[in-house]
PDB file of C-alpha atoms and ligand atoms in Angstrom:
ATOM      1  CA  MET A   1       1.299 -33.919 -20.756  1.00 38.00           C
ATOM      2  CA  CYS A   2      -1.186 -36.770 -21.058  1.00 37.00           C
ATOM      3  CA  LEU A   3      -3.301 -35.264 -18.279  1.00 37.00           C
ATOM      4  CA  ARG A   4      -4.319 -32.544 -20.730  1.00 40.00           C
ATOM      5  CA  GLU A   5      -5.671 -35.082 -23.232  1.00 38.00           C
ATOM      6  CA  PRO A   6      -8.962 -36.450 -21.909  1.00 39.00           C
ATOM      7  CA  ARG A   7      -9.310 -39.062 -24.662  1.00 43.00           C
ATOM      8  CA  ARG A   8      -6.301 -40.855 -23.256  1.00 43.00           C
ATOM      9  CA  SER A   9      -7.469 -40.698 -19.668  1.00 46.00           C
ATOM     10  CA  SER A  10      -7.563 -44.476 -19.159  1.00 48.00           C
ATOM     11  CA  TRP A  11      -4.013 -44.774 -20.506  1.00 49.00           C
ATOM     12  CA  CYS A  12      -3.006 -41.979 -18.170  1.00 46.00           C
ATOM     13  CA  MET A  13      -4.458 -43.724 -15.160  1.00 46.00           C
ATOM     14  CA  LEU A  14      -2.560 -46.881 -16.065  1.00 46.00           C
ATOM     15  CA  LEU A  15       0.695 -44.987 -16.586  1.00 47.00           C
ATOM     16  CA  LEU A  16       0.286 -43.148 -13.300  1.00 45.00           C
ATOM     17  CA  LEU A  17      -0.405 -46.408 -11.453  1.00 46.00           C
ATOM     18  CA  LEU A  18       2.679 -47.982 -13.041  1.00 46.00           C
ATOM     19  CA  ALA A  19       4.790 -44.932 -12.263  1.00 45.00           C
ATOM     20  CA  GLY A  20       3.780 -45.002  -8.610  1.00 42.00           C
ATOM     21  CA  LEU A  21       2.831 -42.243  -6.208  1.00 44.00           C
ATOM     22  CA  PRO A  22       6.241 -40.524  -5.801  1.00 41.00           C
ATOM     23  CA  ALA A  23       6.209 -39.561  -9.487  1.00 38.00           C
ATOM     24  CA  LEU A  24       2.652 -38.281  -9.169  1.00 39.00           C
ATOM     25  CA  ALA A  25       3.675 -36.117  -6.216  1.00 38.00           C
ATOM     26  CA  GLN A  26       6.579 -34.660  -8.176  1.00 32.00           C
ATOM     27  CA  GLU A  27       4.305 -33.778 -11.045  1.00 32.00           C
ATOM     28  CA  SER A  28       1.913 -31.880  -8.788  1.00 33.00           C
ATOM     29  CA  PRO A  29       3.927 -29.213  -6.992  1.00 52.00           C
ATOM     30  CA  ALA A  30       1.967 -26.463  -5.270  1.00 55.00           C
ATOM     31  CA  LYS A  31       1.147 -24.050  -8.062  1.00 87.00           C
ATOM     32  CA  LEU A  32       1.949 -20.396  -7.616  1.00 94.00           C
ATOM     33  CA  ARG A  33      -0.728 -18.020  -8.843  1.00 94.00           C
ATOM     34  CA  VAL A  34      -1.293 -14.312  -8.704  1.00 96.00           C
ATOM     35  CA  ASP A  35      -4.550 -12.414  -8.301  1.00 96.00           C
ATOM     36  CA  MET A  36      -4.603  -8.773  -9.217  1.00 97.00           C
ATOM     37  CA  TYR A  37      -6.713  -6.303  -7.229  1.00 97.00           C
ATOM     38  CA  ARG A  38      -7.330  -3.196  -9.323  1.00 97.00           C
ATOM     39  CA  GLY A  39      -8.066  -0.262  -7.054  1.00 96.00           C
ATOM     40  CA  GLY A  40     -10.508   2.443  -8.060  1.00 92.00           C
ATOM     41  CA  PHE A  41      -8.716   5.360  -6.412  1.00 91.00           C
ATOM     42  CA  ALA A  42      -5.605   6.282  -8.462  1.00 92.00           C
ATOM     43  CA  THR A  43      -6.042   3.119 -10.595  1.00 95.00           C
ATOM     44  CA  VAL A  44      -3.420   1.484  -8.352  1.00 97.00           C
ATOM     45  CA  ASN A  45      -2.828  -2.278  -8.341  1.00 98.00           C
ATOM     46  CA  SER A  46      -2.261  -4.771  -5.541  1.00 98.00           C
ATOM     47  CA  PHE A  47      -1.167  -8.364  -6.125  1.00 98.00           C
ATOM     48  CA  VAL A  48      -1.922 -11.483  -4.099  1.00 97.00           C
ATOM     49  CA  PHE A  49       0.452 -14.416  -4.611  1.00 96.00           C
ATOM     50  CA  SER A  50      -0.774 -17.793  -3.374  1.00 95.00           C
ATOM     51  CA  ASN A  51       0.201 -21.439  -3.758  1.00 94.00           C
ATOM     52  CA  GLY A  52      -2.468 -23.442  -1.955  1.00 93.00           C
ATOM     53  CA  LYS A  53      -0.624 -23.162   1.360  1.00 94.00           C
ATOM     54  CA  SER A  54       0.179 -19.488   2.013  1.00 96.00           C
ATOM     55  CA  GLN A  55      -0.133 -15.999   0.553  1.00 97.00           C
ATOM     56  CA  ILE A  56       1.890 -12.829   0.089  1.00 98.00           C
ATOM     57  CA  VAL A  57       0.346  -9.465  -0.845  1.00 98.00           C
ATOM     58  CA  MET A  58       2.259  -6.776  -2.700  1.00 98.00           C
ATOM     59  CA  ASP A  59       1.135  -3.141  -2.275  1.00 98.00           C
ATOM     60  CA  VAL A  60      -2.015  -2.322  -0.367  1.00 98.00           C
ATOM     61  CA  GLN A  61      -3.929   0.687  -1.770  1.00 96.00           C
ATOM     62  CA  ARG A  62      -4.387   4.356  -0.892  1.00 93.00           C
ATOM     63  CA  LYS A  63      -7.822   4.206   0.720  1.00 92.00           C
ATOM     64  CA  SER A  64      -8.936   2.125   3.678  1.00 91.00           C
ATOM     65  CA  TYR A  65     -12.146   1.106   1.899  1.00 94.00           C
ATOM     66  CA  GLU A  66     -10.022  -0.313  -0.928  1.00 96.00           C
ATOM     67  CA  ALA A  67      -7.712  -2.039   1.558  1.00 97.00           C
ATOM     68  CA  ASP A  68     -10.802  -3.643   3.085  1.00 97.00           C
ATOM     69  CA  LYS A  69     -11.778  -5.098  -0.305  1.00 97.00           C
ATOM     70  CA  LEU A  70      -8.229  -6.390  -0.717  1.00 98.00           C
ATOM     71  CA  ILE A  71      -8.441  -7.966   2.758  1.00 98.00           C
ATOM     72  CA  ALA A  72     -11.688  -9.687   1.732  1.00 98.00           C
ATOM     73  CA  LEU A  73      -9.961 -11.106  -1.378  1.00 97.00           C
ATOM     74  CA  ILE A  74      -7.110 -12.464   0.783  1.00 98.00           C
ATOM     75  CA  LYS A  75      -9.472 -13.900   3.415  1.00 98.00           C
ATOM     76  CA  ALA A  76     -11.600 -15.588   0.758  1.00 97.00           C
ATOM     77  CA  LYS A  77      -8.654 -17.826  -0.097  1.00 95.00           C
ATOM     78  CA  GLY A  78      -8.599 -19.210   3.439  1.00 97.00           C
ATOM     79  CA  LEU A  79      -4.788 -19.346   3.542  1.00 97.00           C
ATOM     80  CA  PRO A  80      -2.436 -17.652   6.018  1.00 98.00           C
ATOM     81  CA  LEU A  81      -0.892 -14.374   4.850  1.00 98.00           C
ATOM     82  CA  SER A  82       2.847 -14.455   5.563  1.00 98.00           C
ATOM     83  CA  HIS A  83       4.025 -11.084   4.203  1.00 98.00           C
ATOM     84  CA  VAL A  84       2.815  -7.644   3.150  1.00 98.00           C
ATOM     85  CA  LEU A  85       5.419  -6.368   0.673  1.00 98.00           C
ATOM     86  CA  ILE A  86       5.505  -2.604   0.014  1.00 98.00           C
ATOM     87  CA  THR A  87       7.387  -1.646  -3.167  1.00 98.00           C
ATOM     88  CA  HIS A  88       8.021   2.045  -2.528  1.00 97.00           C
ATOM     89  CA  GLY A  89       7.211   5.006  -0.330  1.00 95.00           C
ATOM     90  CA  HIS A  90       4.178   6.435  -2.100  1.00 94.00           C
ATOM     91  CA  THR A  91       0.863   6.596  -0.288  1.00 91.00           C
ATOM     92  CA  ASP A  92      -1.141   4.836  -3.018  1.00 93.00           C
ATOM     93  CA  HIS A  93       0.967   1.725  -2.355  1.00 96.00           C
ATOM     94  CA  PHE A  94       1.373   1.735   1.435  1.00 96.00           C
ATOM     95  CA  THR A  95      -1.610   3.458   3.103  1.00 93.00           C
ATOM     96  CA  GLY A  96      -3.584   0.217   3.470  1.00 95.00           C
ATOM     97  CA  MET A  97      -0.861  -1.419   5.566  1.00 96.00           C
ATOM     98  CA  ALA A  98      -2.435  -0.283   8.846  1.00 94.00           C
ATOM     99  CA  ARG A  99      -5.673  -2.065   7.895  1.00 95.00           C
ATOM    100  CA  LEU A 100      -3.714  -5.145   6.773  1.00 97.00           C
ATOM    101  CA  HIS A 101      -1.833  -5.124  10.085  1.00 97.00           C
ATOM    102  CA  GLN A 102      -5.139  -5.087  11.973  1.00 95.00           C
ATOM    103  CA  ALA A 103      -6.633  -7.871   9.842  1.00 97.00           C
ATOM    104  CA  PHE A 104      -3.501 -10.073   9.748  1.00 98.00           C
ATOM    105  CA  PRO A 105      -1.421  -9.267  12.845  1.00 97.00           C
ATOM    106  CA  GLN A 106       0.855 -12.260  12.216  1.00 97.00           C
ATOM    107  CA  ALA A 107       1.809 -11.125   8.683  1.00 98.00           C
ATOM    108  CA  ARG A 108       5.195  -9.413   8.433  1.00 98.00           C
ATOM    109  CA  ILE A 109       5.194  -6.010   6.719  1.00 98.00           C
ATOM    110  CA  VAL A 110       8.387  -6.012   4.661  1.00 98.00           C
ATOM    111  CA  VAL A 111      10.373  -3.756   2.329  1.00 98.00           C
ATOM    112  CA  ALA A 112      13.474  -4.485   0.260  1.00 98.00           C
ATOM    113  CA  THR A 113      15.735  -1.732   1.609  1.00 98.00           C
ATOM    114  CA  GLU A 114      16.262   0.545   4.582  1.00 98.00           C
ATOM    115  CA  GLU A 115      15.796   3.549   2.240  1.00 98.00           C
ATOM    116  CA  ILE A 116      12.266   2.409   1.349  1.00 98.00           C
ATOM    117  CA  LYS A 117      11.402   2.005   5.022  1.00 98.00           C
ATOM    118  CA  ARG A 118      12.687   5.529   5.688  1.00 97.00           C
ATOM    119  CA  ALA A 119      10.773   6.903   2.677  1.00 95.00           C
ATOM    120  CA  ILE A 120       7.491   5.388   3.894  1.00 95.00           C
ATOM    121  CA  LYS A 121       7.958   6.747   7.399  1.00 93.00           C
ATOM    122  CA  ALA A 122       9.007  10.202   6.201  1.00 91.00           C
ATOM    123  CA  TYR A 123       6.065  10.499   3.788  1.00 85.00           C
ATOM    124  CA  ALA A 124       3.582   9.395   6.442  1.00 81.00           C
ATOM    125  CA  ILE A 125       4.958  11.855   8.993  1.00 81.00           C
ATOM    126  CA  TYR A 126       4.872  14.640   6.399  1.00 78.00           C
ATOM    127  CA  MET A 127       1.280  13.763   5.509  1.00 76.00           C
ATOM    128  CA  GLY A 128       0.265  13.391   9.139  1.00 72.00           C
ATOM    129  CA  SER A 129       1.597  16.832  10.001  1.00 72.00           C
ATOM    130  CA  GLY A 130      -0.585  18.707   7.525  1.00 65.00           C
ATOM    131  CA  GLY A 131       1.576  18.126   4.452  1.00 63.00           C
ATOM    132  CA  GLU A 132      -1.342  17.077   2.282  1.00 64.00           C
ATOM    133  CA  THR A 133      -1.939  19.008  -0.926  1.00 67.00           C
ATOM    134  CA  GLY A 134      -4.693  19.066  -3.484  1.00 67.00           C
ATOM    135  CA  ALA A 135      -3.016  16.032  -5.046  1.00 67.00           C
ATOM    136  CA  GLU A 136      -2.790  14.184  -1.765  1.00 70.00           C
ATOM    137  CA  PRO A 137      -5.821  13.805   0.468  1.00 72.00           C
ATOM    138  CA  ALA A 138      -5.205  13.644   4.205  1.00 77.00           C
ATOM    139  CA  LEU A 139      -3.514  10.659   5.761  1.00 80.00           C
ATOM    140  CA  GLU A 140      -5.815   7.841   6.855  1.00 82.00           C
ATOM    141  CA  PRO A 141      -6.115   8.086  10.676  1.00 81.00           C
ATOM    142  CA  ALA A 142      -4.894   4.493  11.173  1.00 82.00           C
ATOM    143  CA  LEU A 143      -1.517   5.497   9.696  1.00 87.00           C
ATOM    144  CA  LYS A 144      -0.841   8.353  12.109  1.00 87.00           C
ATOM    145  CA  PRO A 145       2.550   7.598  13.639  1.00 87.00           C
ATOM    146  CA  LYS A 146       2.676   6.058  17.092  1.00 89.00           C
ATOM    147  CA  THR A 147       3.847   8.692  19.573  1.00 87.00           C
ATOM    148  CA  PRO A 148       3.461   9.202  23.332  1.00 90.00           C
ATOM    149  CA  GLN A 149       0.493  11.466  22.462  1.00 88.00           C
ATOM    150  CA  ASN A 150      -0.937   8.899  20.009  1.00 86.00           C
ATOM    151  CA  PRO A 151      -0.170   5.493  21.543  1.00 89.00           C
ATOM    152  CA  GLY A 152      -2.642   3.699  19.250  1.00 87.00           C
ATOM    153  CA  GLY A 153      -0.816   4.884  16.111  1.00 89.00           C
ATOM    154  CA  PHE A 154       1.237   3.008  13.550  1.00 92.00           C
ATOM    155  CA  ASP A 155       4.663   1.908  14.795  1.00 94.00           C
ATOM    156  CA  TYR A 156       6.801   2.477  11.668  1.00 94.00           C
ATOM    157  CA  GLU A 157      10.078   1.502  13.321  1.00 94.00           C
ATOM    158  CA  ASN A 158       8.956  -1.839  14.695  1.00 95.00           C
ATOM    159  CA  TRP A 159       6.222  -2.941  12.311  1.00 97.00           C
ATOM    160  CA  ILE A 160       8.138  -2.516   9.033  1.00 97.00           C
ATOM    161  CA  GLU A 161      10.953  -5.002   8.503  1.00 98.00           C
ATOM    162  CA  VAL A 162      13.785  -4.710   5.984  1.00 98.00           C
ATOM    163  CA  LEU A 163      14.225  -8.059   4.224  1.00 98.00           C
ATOM    164  CA  PRO A 164      17.633  -9.660   4.772  1.00 97.00           C
ATOM    165  CA  SER A 165      17.868 -10.776   1.121  1.00 97.00           C
ATOM    166  CA  LYS A 166      16.381  -9.960  -2.268  1.00 97.00           C
ATOM    167  CA  THR A 167      14.486 -13.252  -2.467  1.00 97.00           C
ATOM    168  CA  LEU A 168      11.110 -13.659  -0.801  1.00 97.00           C
ATOM    169  CA  SER A 169       9.925 -17.277  -0.600  1.00 96.00           C
ATOM    170  CA  LEU A 170       6.366 -18.435  -0.118  1.00 96.00           C
ATOM    171  CA  ASP A 171       5.707 -21.094   2.469  1.00 95.00           C
ATOM    172  CA  GLY A 172       4.693 -24.050   0.301  1.00 93.00           C
ATOM    173  CA  GLY A 173       6.747 -23.091  -2.766  1.00 93.00           C
ATOM    174  CA  GLY A 174       7.423 -20.219  -5.103  1.00 94.00           C
ATOM    175  CA  THR A 175       9.884 -17.329  -4.976  1.00 95.00           C
ATOM    176  CA  LEU A 176       9.721 -13.634  -5.665  1.00 97.00           C
ATOM    177  CA  GLU A 177      12.976 -12.073  -6.874  1.00 98.00           C
ATOM    178  CA  LEU A 178      13.237  -8.439  -5.801  1.00 98.00           C
ATOM    179  CA  SER A 179      15.282  -5.767  -7.610  1.00 98.00           C
ATOM    180  CA  THR A 180      16.047  -2.331  -6.193  1.00 98.00           C
ATOM    181  CA  ASP A 181      19.134  -1.255  -8.127  1.00 98.00           C
ATOM    182  CA  TYR A 182      17.479   1.681  -9.876  1.00 98.00           C
ATOM    183  CA  LEU A 183      18.133   5.368 -10.365  1.00 98.00           C
ATOM    184  CA  PRO A 184      15.622   7.804  -8.788  1.00 98.00           C
ATOM    185  CA  ALA A 185      12.604   7.951 -11.112  1.00 98.00           C
ATOM    186  CA  GLU A 186       8.880   7.888 -10.198  1.00 95.00           C
ATOM    187  CA  ALA A 187      10.140   7.509  -6.628  1.00 96.00           C
ATOM    188  CA  ASP A 188      13.659   7.786  -5.240  1.00 96.00           C
ATOM    189  CA  TYR A 189      13.630   4.086  -4.337  1.00 98.00           C
ATOM    190  CA  MET A 190      11.598   1.428  -6.108  1.00 98.00           C
ATOM    191  CA  THR A 191      11.233  -2.346  -5.904  1.00 98.00           C
ATOM    192  CA  THR A 192      10.357  -4.511  -8.901  1.00 98.00           C
ATOM    193  CA  VAL A 193       9.518  -8.202  -8.569  1.00 98.00           C
ATOM    194  CA  TYR A 194      10.074 -11.106 -10.938  1.00 98.00           C
ATOM    195  CA  SER A 195       8.401 -14.479 -10.463  1.00 96.00           C
ATOM    196  CA  PRO A 196      10.278 -17.260 -12.278  1.00 95.00           C
ATOM    197  CA  GLU A 197       7.411 -19.734 -11.717  1.00 94.00           C
ATOM    198  CA  LEU A 198       4.899 -17.402 -13.381  1.00 94.00           C
ATOM    199  CA  ASN A 199       7.398 -15.773 -15.749  1.00 95.00           C
ATOM    200  CA  ALA A 200       5.798 -12.524 -14.655  1.00 96.00           C
ATOM    201  CA  LEU A 201       7.386  -9.123 -14.074  1.00 98.00           C
ATOM    202  CA  PHE A 202       5.818  -6.761 -11.530  1.00 98.00           C
ATOM    203  CA  LEU A 203       7.108  -3.316 -12.364  1.00 98.00           C
ATOM    204  CA  SER A 204       5.465  -1.325  -9.597  1.00 98.00           C
ATOM    205  CA  ASP A 205       5.591   2.331 -10.685  1.00 98.00           C
ATOM    206  CA  PHE A 206       8.068   1.880 -13.486  1.00 98.00           C
ATOM    207  CA  GLY A 207       4.995   0.469 -15.255  1.00 98.00           C
ATOM    208  CA  TYR A 208       1.813   2.312 -16.253  1.00 98.00           C
ATOM    209  CA  ASN A 209      -0.671   0.858 -18.737  1.00 98.00           C
ATOM    210  CA  ARG A 210      -3.077   3.337 -20.310  1.00 98.00           C
ATOM    211  CA  VAL A 211      -2.849   5.508 -17.204  1.00 98.00           C
ATOM    212  CA  HIS A 212      -1.094   8.903 -17.294  1.00 98.00           C
ATOM    213  CA  LEU A 213       2.259   8.777 -15.517  1.00 98.00           C
ATOM    214  CA  TRP A 214       2.627  10.377 -12.101  1.00 97.00           C
ATOM    215  CA  LEU A 215       5.190  13.154 -12.629  1.00 97.00           C
ATOM    216  CA  GLY A 216       4.000  15.498  -9.911  1.00 94.00           C
ATOM    217  CA  ASP A 217       5.462  16.608  -6.595  1.00 85.00           C
ATOM    218  CA  ASP A 218       9.233  16.681  -6.746  1.00 86.00           C
ATOM    219  CA  ILE A 219       9.778  14.510  -9.843  1.00 96.00           C
ATOM    220  CA  SER A 220      12.477  16.390 -11.754  1.00 97.00           C
ATOM    221  CA  ARG A 221      13.400  16.359 -15.439  1.00 97.00           C
ATOM    222  CA  GLN A 222      16.396  14.238 -14.422  1.00 98.00           C
ATOM    223  CA  ASP A 223      14.094  11.712 -12.681  1.00 98.00           C
ATOM    224  CA  ILE A 224      12.010  11.496 -15.880  1.00 98.00           C
ATOM    225  CA  ALA A 225      15.158  10.890 -17.959  1.00 98.00           C
ATOM    226  CA  ASN A 226      16.242   8.223 -15.440  1.00 98.00           C
ATOM    227  CA  TRP A 227      12.827   6.569 -15.719  1.00 98.00           C
ATOM    228  CA  LYS A 228      13.200   6.310 -19.479  1.00 98.00           C
ATOM    229  CA  ALA A 229      16.746   4.931 -19.178  1.00 98.00           C
ATOM    230  CA  GLU A 230      15.708   2.321 -16.618  1.00 98.00           C
ATOM    231  CA  LEU A 231      12.769   1.203 -18.777  1.00 98.00           C
ATOM    232  CA  GLY A 232      15.218   0.614 -21.613  1.00 98.00           C
ATOM    233  CA  ARG A 233      17.494  -1.385 -19.331  1.00 98.00           C
ATOM    234  CA  ILE A 234      14.688  -3.499 -17.794  1.00 98.00           C
ATOM    235  CA  LYS A 235      13.311  -4.188 -21.279  1.00 98.00           C
ATOM    236  CA  ARG A 236      16.706  -5.471 -22.445  1.00 98.00           C
ATOM    237  CA  ASP A 237      17.201  -7.543 -19.287  1.00 98.00           C
ATOM    238  CA  TYR A 238      13.872  -9.377 -19.664  1.00 98.00           C
ATOM    239  CA  ALA A 239      13.423  -9.441 -23.463  1.00 98.00           C
ATOM    240  CA  ALA A 240      14.561 -13.053 -23.891  1.00 98.00           C
ATOM    241  CA  ARG A 241      12.173 -14.284 -21.177  1.00 98.00           C
ATOM    242  CA  ASN A 242       9.237 -12.306 -22.593  1.00 98.00           C
ATOM    243  CA  PRO A 243       7.331 -12.210 -19.277  1.00 97.00           C
ATOM    244  CA  THR A 244       3.768 -11.152 -18.577  1.00 97.00           C
ATOM    245  CA  VAL A 245       4.046  -7.541 -17.379  1.00 98.00           C
ATOM    246  CA  TYR A 246       2.084  -6.253 -14.401  1.00 98.00           C
ATOM    247  CA  PRO A 247       2.231  -2.456 -14.019  1.00 98.00           C
ATOM    248  CA  GLY A 248       1.720  -0.495 -10.806  1.00 98.00           C
ATOM    249  CA  HIS A 249      -1.185   1.308 -12.482  1.00 98.00           C
ATOM    250  CA  GLY A 250      -3.504  -0.107 -15.156  1.00 97.00           C
ATOM    251  CA  ALA A 251      -4.264  -3.533 -16.607  1.00 97.00           C
ATOM    252  CA  VAL A 252      -1.933  -6.492 -17.044  1.00 97.00           C
ATOM    253  CA  THR A 253       0.014  -6.303 -20.294  1.00 98.00           C
ATOM    254  CA  ASP A 254       3.139  -7.503 -22.087  1.00 98.00           C
ATOM    255  CA  MET A 255       6.622  -6.291 -23.059  1.00 98.00           C
ATOM    256  CA  SER A 256       5.150  -3.825 -25.558  1.00 98.00           C
ATOM    257  CA  MET A 257       4.387  -1.584 -22.574  1.00 98.00           C
ATOM    258  CA  PHE A 258       8.028  -0.509 -22.391  1.00 98.00           C
ATOM    259  CA  ASP A 259       8.038   1.219 -25.780  1.00 98.00           C
ATOM    260  CA  THR A 260       4.636   2.782 -25.083  1.00 98.00           C
ATOM    261  CA  VAL A 261       5.791   4.348 -21.796  1.00 98.00           C
ATOM    262  CA  ILE A 262       9.109   5.446 -23.317  1.00 98.00           C
ATOM    263  CA  GLY A 263       7.120   7.130 -26.096  1.00 98.00           C
ATOM    264  CA  TYR A 264       4.868   8.772 -23.500  1.00 98.00           C
ATOM    265  CA  ILE A 265       7.900  10.167 -21.664  1.00 98.00           C
ATOM    266  CA  ASP A 266       9.250  11.614 -24.932  1.00 98.00           C
ATOM    267  CA  ASP A 267       5.865  13.183 -25.733  1.00 98.00           C
ATOM    268  CA  TYR A 268       5.432  14.559 -22.201  1.00 98.00           C
ATOM    269  CA  THR A 269       8.896  16.086 -22.228  1.00 98.00           C
ATOM    270  CA  ARG A 270       8.398  17.712 -25.619  1.00 98.00           C
ATOM    271  CA  VAL A 271       4.899  19.004 -24.826  1.00 98.00           C
ATOM    272  CA  THR A 272       5.749  20.427 -21.399  1.00 98.00           C
ATOM    273  CA  LEU A 273       8.906  22.167 -22.621  1.00 98.00           C
ATOM    274  CA  ALA A 274       7.004  23.885 -25.436  1.00 98.00           C
ATOM    275  CA  ALA A 275       3.606  24.627 -23.839  1.00 98.00           C
ATOM    276  CA  LYS A 276       2.893  28.161 -22.619  1.00 97.00           C
ATOM    277  CA  THR A 277       0.056  27.080 -20.338  1.00 98.00           C
ATOM    278  CA  ARG A 278      -1.005  23.951 -18.469  1.00 98.00           C
ATOM    279  CA  ARG A 279      -4.287  24.041 -20.292  1.00 98.00           C
ATOM    280  CA  GLU A 280      -2.483  23.836 -23.619  1.00 98.00           C
ATOM    281  CA  ALA A 281      -0.285  20.956 -22.402  1.00 98.00           C
ATOM    282  CA  MET A 282      -3.344  19.127 -21.032  1.00 98.00           C
ATOM    283  CA  ALA A 283      -5.124  19.446 -24.386  1.00 98.00           C
ATOM    284  CA  GLN A 284      -2.101  18.090 -26.266  1.00 98.00           C
ATOM    285  CA  MET A 285      -1.428  15.154 -23.929  1.00 98.00           C
ATOM    286  CA  THR A 286      -5.080  14.069 -23.754  1.00 98.00           C
ATOM    287  CA  ALA A 287      -5.287  14.268 -27.571  1.00 98.00           C
ATOM    288  CA  LEU A 288      -2.158  12.111 -27.882  1.00 98.00           C
ATOM    289  CA  TYR A 289      -3.372   9.642 -25.231  1.00 98.00           C
ATOM    290  CA  PRO A 290      -7.173   9.557 -25.485  1.00 98.00           C
ATOM    291  CA  GLY A 291      -8.934   7.449 -22.886  1.00 97.00           C
ATOM    292  CA  TRP A 292      -5.907   7.119 -20.611  1.00 98.00           C
ATOM    293  CA  GLY A 293      -6.790   7.133 -16.913  1.00 98.00           C
ATOM    294  CA  GLU A 294      -6.074   9.756 -14.259  1.00 97.00           C
ATOM    295  CA  ALA A 295      -5.906  12.768 -16.610  1.00 97.00           C
ATOM    296  CA  ASP A 296      -7.636  14.891 -13.962  1.00 96.00           C
ATOM    297  CA  PHE A 297      -5.363  13.608 -11.202  1.00 95.00           C
ATOM    298  CA  PHE A 298      -1.908  12.377 -12.248  1.00 96.00           C
ATOM    299  CA  LEU A 299      -1.631  14.423 -15.443  1.00 98.00           C
ATOM    300  CA  LYS A 300      -3.121  17.538 -13.844  1.00 97.00           C
ATOM    301  CA  TYR A 301      -0.587  17.607 -10.989  1.00 96.00           C
ATOM    302  CA  SER A 302       2.280  16.551 -13.248  1.00 97.00           C
ATOM    303  CA  LEU A 303       1.602  19.583 -15.449  1.00 98.00           C
ATOM    304  CA  GLU A 304       1.458  21.838 -12.378  1.00 96.00           C
ATOM    305  CA  ASN A 305       4.949  20.580 -11.621  1.00 96.00           C
ATOM    306  CA  HIS A 306       6.449  20.954 -15.105  1.00 97.00           C
ATOM    307  CA  VAL A 307       4.607  23.815 -16.801  1.00 97.00           C
ATOM    308  CA  LYS A 308       5.276  27.057 -14.975  1.00 94.00           C
ATOM    309  CA  GLU A 309       2.746  29.808 -15.632  1.00 90.00           C
TER     310      GLU A 309
HETATM  311 ZN1   ZN B 401       1.683   4.452  -7.693  1.00 68.33          ZN
END
């Protein structure tokens, strides 16, 4: 307390001397901090947790050139990277892991559940075998699965580890509490992270801030309804703690994001059920949400999925 009041600095020094060094050490635990890397492609976020002794990175970008910038941010801290945590099996969150593996071979690539590991592997194999669409550019070569024909490829089975518990601790202090008990929504399996030290909630792709929601591919009406229900539940669970909220896409925000995204889901559902054409739905959604990111990417492919012409 007194350390924050410079006018009393001489008193502080005296008190600290009287209190002795053990008390000083207790008052100066390694501080956990988070740095947010905001990717350009798909407006996707990565997070670097550090405490002065080690680092953990959560989600690693869709493009190798973005992963390289993330690697530079991690290296600039000059601390060992212990873990690369991937929250779910979508390419905008896991593609960079091959680059991270090359840059930090000692870092463990981890996921919270076996299902997420399987989802990552399945998506990469699908993408690597010509499954890319207009919405999904081709797989980065470094992520091509390791096979007898491609021995230099990515070894999904052996390089991705399923964590034995839902708590991930940083060497030097600080814990990340992982939650995976969610209904299928933006992805079939999703990890969210809460940091008690930071009182910060990392929603991965349950959270979008001023970025149109990804509702493309195989995201059904039921998945959208589940998403809304889970947002209501997460909001209730964390309301008393009132954490800082970090979305998977878009800028850092607060608990007000929950009602905004729930409102977006209601608007999207109403507009796409009533619209005769995608063009009409696009005009209505962009008028309701002016300036929101990824209209020509996430919203475009979401409407292709939900407005049949
Ligand atoms: Zn995403």
